[in-house]
Amino acid sequence: MADINIRIEQITKTYYGTDTPVHALRGISLVLDKPEMVAIMGQSGSGKSTLMNILGCLDKPDGGVYTFAGLNVMQMNREQLAYLRNRRIGFVFQNFNLLARTTALENVCLPLSYAGVRGAAAEKRAREMLEMVGLAGREHHRSTQMSGGQQQRVAIARALVNDPDLLLADEPTGALDSKTSIEIMTLLQQLNREQSLSIIIVTHDPEIARYCGRTIRLRDGLIIDEE
Ligand SMILES: Nc1ncnc2c1ncn2[C@@H]1O[C@H](COP(=O)(O)OP(=O)(O)OP(=O)(O)O)[C@@H](O)[C@H]1O
Ligand SMILES: [Mg+2]
């Protein structure tokens, strides 16, 4: 993971399909020049998840510029977008989104199999990832047999197993108590520093945002403040 440049300029997104169009993003610009940790805050409905979905290539903006490591995301076809999503971007969500009856090891192996890595090589890599997030010895625990913090660690290991450049986390500590939240944020900070990983985190909690080098505040689809 070399230094990476992620740049969006004047991104706009409007949702139709309801009575009145919703202008969810009205011109958002953001540049990550080096691996950093950025918090995105703002009231409910301010456009945070919409922005994350666009950064994660899960959704397309209506207008603006998006370049990822020099590549023009706006001009990519479905295949190229899928590659970016699967190999260079990792996702973590509030509710962990692990497969229910599946073990930690199986969950972490899944993105490897999509990338064509299977068998002993996949298992070795997945075990290393679980060790990195502090879950050595829990490889065969199922999701239902783990605490919320442990499940989020599995989700982080899974998100990072293909060695992405960017980790997107939408309320990663939203379902965790404060002590566990601090442990998860400390882990993300360590990954940011040691793995040169860029991390963008949506949070409602100023205490969580403090772990990030930068905080961006959205209101009604615009950046109103950056500190
Ligand atoms: N699929 C959709 N169709 C129509 N409107 C949508 C859709 N998704 C989001 N919106 C609207 O776009 C605006 C921004 O939504 P978004 O989910 O990005 O907010 P958010 O900041 O993530 O909020 P929260 O903190 O509640 O998660 C809101 O007004 C929302 O109602
Ligand atoms: Mg949201």
Coordinates of C-alpha atoms and ligand atoms in Angstrom, one line a residue:
M1 CA 0.0 0.0 0.0
A2 CA 2.0 2.9 -1.3
D3 CA 0.9 6.5 -0.9
I4 CA -2.4 7.0 -2.4
N5 CA -4.3 10.0 -3.6
I6 CA -8.1 10.0 -3.3
R7 CA -9.8 13.0 -4.7
I8 CA -13.4 14.1 -5.1
E9 CA -14.4 17.5 -6.5
Q10 CA -17.9 19.0 -6.5
I11 CA -19.7 15.7 -6.1
T12 CA -23.5 16.0 -6.4
K13 CA -26.2 13.4 -5.9
T14 CA -30.0 13.8 -6.1
Y15 CA -32.5 11.0 -5.3
Y16 CA -35.6 10.9 -7.3
G17 CA -38.5 8.5 -6.9
T18 CA -40.1 10.4 -4.1
D19 CA -42.6 13.3 -4.5
T20 CA -39.8 15.9 -4.4
P21 CA -36.2 15.2 -5.4
V22 CA -33.8 15.0 -2.5
H23 CA -30.5 16.8 -3.1
A24 CA -28.5 14.6 -0.8
L25 CA -25.0 15.9 -1.9
R26 CA -24.8 19.5 -3.3
G27 CA -21.1 19.8 -4.2
I28 CA -18.7 17.9 -1.9
S29 CA -14.9 18.1 -2.4
L30 CA -12.3 16.1 -0.4
V31 CA -8.7 15.2 -1.0
L32 CA -6.7 12.6 0.8
D33 CA -3.1 13.0 -0.2
K34 CA -1.4 10.6 2.2
P35 CA -2.9 7.8 4.3
E36 CA -4.9 9.7 6.9
M37 CA -7.9 9.1 9.1
V38 CA -10.9 11.4 8.4
A39 CA -14.1 11.6 10.4
I40 CA -17.4 12.6 8.7
M41 CA -20.0 14.0 11.1
G42 CA -23.3 15.7 10.6
Q43 CA -27.0 15.3 11.5
S44 CA -29.1 12.5 10.3
G45 CA -30.0 13.0 6.7
S46 CA -27.0 15.3 6.0
G47 CA -25.6 13.0 3.3
K48 CA -22.9 11.0 5.2
S49 CA -23.9 7.5 4.0
T50 CA -24.6 8.8 0.5
L51 CA -21.1 10.2 0.4
M52 CA -19.6 6.9 1.7
N53 CA -21.6 4.9 -0.9
I54 CA -20.1 7.1 -3.7
L55 CA -16.6 6.9 -2.3
G56 CA -17.0 3.1 -2.1
C57 CA -18.3 2.9 -5.7
L58 CA -21.5 1.4 -4.5
D59 CA -23.4 4.3 -6.1
K60 CA -22.6 6.8 -8.8
P61 CA -22.7 10.5 -8.3
D62 CA -24.7 12.7 -10.8
G63 CA -21.8 15.1 -11.3
G64 CA -18.3 16.0 -10.2
V65 CA -14.9 14.4 -10.3
Y66 CA -13.7 11.2 -8.5
T67 CA -10.1 10.0 -9.0
F68 CA -8.7 7.1 -7.0
A69 CA -4.9 6.7 -7.2
G70 CA -4.9 8.7 -10.5
L71 CA -7.7 6.5 -12.0
N72 CA -10.8 8.3 -13.2
V73 CA -13.6 6.5 -11.4
M74 CA -16.3 8.4 -13.2
Q75 CA -15.3 6.7 -16.5
M76 CA -14.9 3.2 -15.2
N77 CA -17.2 0.4 -16.5
R78 CA -18.9 -2.1 -14.2
E79 CA -16.0 -4.5 -14.2
Q80 CA -13.5 -1.8 -13.3
L81 CA -15.7 -0.5 -10.5
A82 CA -16.2 -4.0 -9.1
Y83 CA -12.4 -4.5 -9.1
L84 CA -11.9 -1.2 -7.3
R85 CA -14.6 -2.2 -4.8
N86 CA -13.3 -5.7 -4.1
R87 CA -9.6 -5.1 -4.2
R88 CA -8.7 -1.5 -3.2
I89 CA -11.6 -0.5 -0.9
G90 CA -12.7 -2.2 2.3
F91 CA -16.0 -1.7 4.1
V92 CA -17.1 -1.9 7.7
F93 CA -20.6 -1.3 8.9
Q94 CA -22.4 -0.6 12.2
N95 CA -23.9 -4.0 12.3
F96 CA -20.8 -5.9 11.3
N97 CA -22.6 -7.7 8.4
L98 CA -20.9 -11.0 9.1
L99 CA -22.4 -14.3 7.8
A100 CA -24.5 -15.7 10.6
R101 CA -23.5 -19.3 11.0
T102 CA -20.1 -18.9 9.7
T103 CA -16.8 -18.9 11.6
A104 CA -14.4 -16.0 11.9
L105 CA -11.9 -17.8 9.6
E106 CA -14.6 -18.5 6.9
N107 CA -15.8 -14.8 7.0
V108 CA -12.3 -13.5 6.4
C109 CA -11.6 -16.1 3.7
L110 CA -14.6 -14.9 1.7
P111 CA -13.2 -11.8 -0.1
L112 CA -10.0 -13.9 -0.8
S113 CA -12.1 -16.5 -2.7
Y114 CA -13.6 -13.7 -4.8
A115 CA -10.1 -12.6 -5.6
G116 CA -9.2 -16.2 -6.6
V117 CA -7.2 -17.1 -3.5
R118 CA -8.3 -20.4 -2.0
G119 CA -7.1 -23.3 0.1
A120 CA -4.1 -23.3 2.3
A121 CA -2.9 -19.9 1.0
A122 CA -6.2 -18.3 1.8
E123 CA -6.3 -19.9 5.3
K124 CA -2.8 -18.7 6.1
R125 CA -3.6 -15.1 5.0
A126 CA -6.9 -15.1 6.9
R127 CA -5.2 -16.4 10.1
E128 CA -2.6 -13.6 9.8
M129 CA -5.4 -11.0 9.5
L130 CA -7.3 -12.4 12.5
E131 CA -4.1 -12.3 14.5
M132 CA -3.5 -8.7 13.4
V133 CA -6.9 -7.6 14.9
G134 CA -6.3 -9.5 18.1
L135 CA -8.4 -12.6 17.5
A136 CA -5.8 -15.3 17.4
G137 CA -7.4 -18.4 18.9
R138 CA -10.9 -17.4 17.8
E139 CA -10.7 -18.6 14.2
H140 CA -13.4 -21.2 14.6
H141 CA -15.9 -19.1 16.6
R142 CA -19.1 -18.4 14.8
S143 CA -20.5 -14.9 14.7
T144 CA -23.2 -15.8 17.3
Q145 CA -20.4 -16.9 19.6
M146 CA -18.6 -13.6 19.7
S147 CA -19.1 -10.3 21.4
G148 CA -19.9 -7.2 19.4
G149 CA -16.3 -5.9 19.6
Q150 CA -15.0 -9.3 18.4
Q151 CA -17.5 -9.4 15.5
Q152 CA -16.3 -5.9 14.5
R153 CA -12.7 -7.1 14.6
V154 CA -13.6 -10.0 12.3
A155 CA -15.4 -7.5 10.0
I156 CA -12.2 -5.3 10.0
A157 CA -10.0 -8.3 9.2
R158 CA -12.4 -9.3 6.4
A159 CA -12.3 -5.7 5.0
L160 CA -8.5 -5.6 5.0
V161 CA -7.7 -9.2 3.8
N162 CA -7.2 -8.1 0.2
D163 CA -4.9 -5.3 1.3
P164 CA -7.0 -2.3 0.2
D165 CA -5.8 1.3 0.1
L166 CA -9.0 2.8 1.6
L167 CA -11.2 1.6 4.5
L168 CA -14.7 3.1 4.7
A169 CA -16.5 2.7 8.0
D170 CA -20.1 3.9 8.5
E171 CA -20.7 4.2 12.2
P172 CA -18.3 1.3 13.0
T173 CA -18.8 1.8 16.8
G174 CA -22.5 2.6 16.6
A175 CA -23.5 -0.8 18.1
L176 CA -20.6 -1.0 20.7
D177 CA -20.2 0.2 24.3
S178 CA -17.7 3.0 24.9
K179 CA -14.9 0.8 26.2
T180 CA -15.2 -1.5 23.1
S181 CA -15.5 1.6 20.8
I182 CA -12.2 2.9 22.1
E183 CA -10.5 -0.5 21.5
I184 CA -11.8 -0.5 17.9
M185 CA -10.7 3.1 17.3
T186 CA -7.3 2.3 18.7
L187 CA -7.0 -0.6 16.4
L188 CA -8.0 1.5 13.4
Q189 CA -5.5 4.2 14.4
Q190 CA -2.8 1.5 14.5
L191 CA -3.8 0.1 11.1
N192 CA -3.7 3.7 9.7
R193 CA -0.2 4.2 10.9
E194 CA 1.4 0.8 10.4
Q195 CA -0.3 -0.3 7.2
S196 CA -0.5 3.2 5.5
L197 CA -4.2 2.7 5.3
S198 CA -6.5 5.6 4.5
I199 CA -9.6 5.5 6.7
I200 CA -12.9 7.4 6.4
I201 CA -15.2 7.0 9.4
V202 CA -18.8 8.3 9.7
T203 CA -19.7 8.9 13.4
H204 CA -22.2 10.8 15.5
D205 CA -19.8 10.8 18.4
P206 CA -17.2 13.6 18.9
E207 CA -15.2 11.2 21.2
I208 CA -14.8 8.8 18.3
A209 CA -14.0 11.7 15.8
R210 CA -11.1 12.7 18.2
Y211 CA -9.2 9.6 17.0
C212 CA -9.1 11.0 13.5
G213 CA -6.7 13.6 12.2
R214 CA -9.4 15.5 10.5
T215 CA -13.1 16.0 11.0
I216 CA -15.5 17.1 8.2
R217 CA -19.0 18.2 9.1
L218 CA -21.9 17.9 6.6
R219 CA -25.1 19.8 6.6
D220 CA -27.8 19.4 3.9
G221 CA -25.3 17.9 1.5
L222 CA -22.5 20.5 1.9
I223 CA -19.3 20.6 4.0
I224 CA -19.9 23.3 6.5
D225 CA -16.9 22.9 8.6
E226 CA -13.5 21.2 8.6
E227 CA -11.1 21.0 11.6
Ligands
LIG1 N1 -32.3 5.6 -1.8 C1 -32.8 6.9 -1.4 N2 -33.9 7.4 -2.1 C2 -34.4 8.6 -1.7 N3 -33.8 9.4 -0.8 C3 -32.7 8.9 -0.2 C4 -32.2 7.6 -0.4 N4 -31.1 7.5 0.4 C5 -31.0 8.6 1.1 N5 -31.9 9.5 0.8 C6 -32.1 10.8 1.4 O1 -30.9 11.5 1.2 C7 -30.6 12.3 2.3 C8 -29.2 11.9 2.8 O2 -29.3 10.6 3.3 P1 -28.0 9.8 4.0 O3 -28.5 8.4 4.2 O4 -26.9 10.0 3.2 O5 -27.9 10.6 5.4 P2 -27.0 10.3 6.6 O6 -26.2 11.5 6.9 O7 -26.2 9.0 6.4 O8 -28.0 10.0 7.8 P3 -27.9 9.1 9.1 O9 -27.1 9.8 10.1 O10 -29.4 9.0 9.6 O11 -27.4 7.7 8.7 C9 -31.7 12.1 3.3 O12 -32.6 13.2 3.1 C10 -32.3 10.8 2.8 O13 -33.7 10.8 3.2
MG2 MG -26.2 7.2 7.3

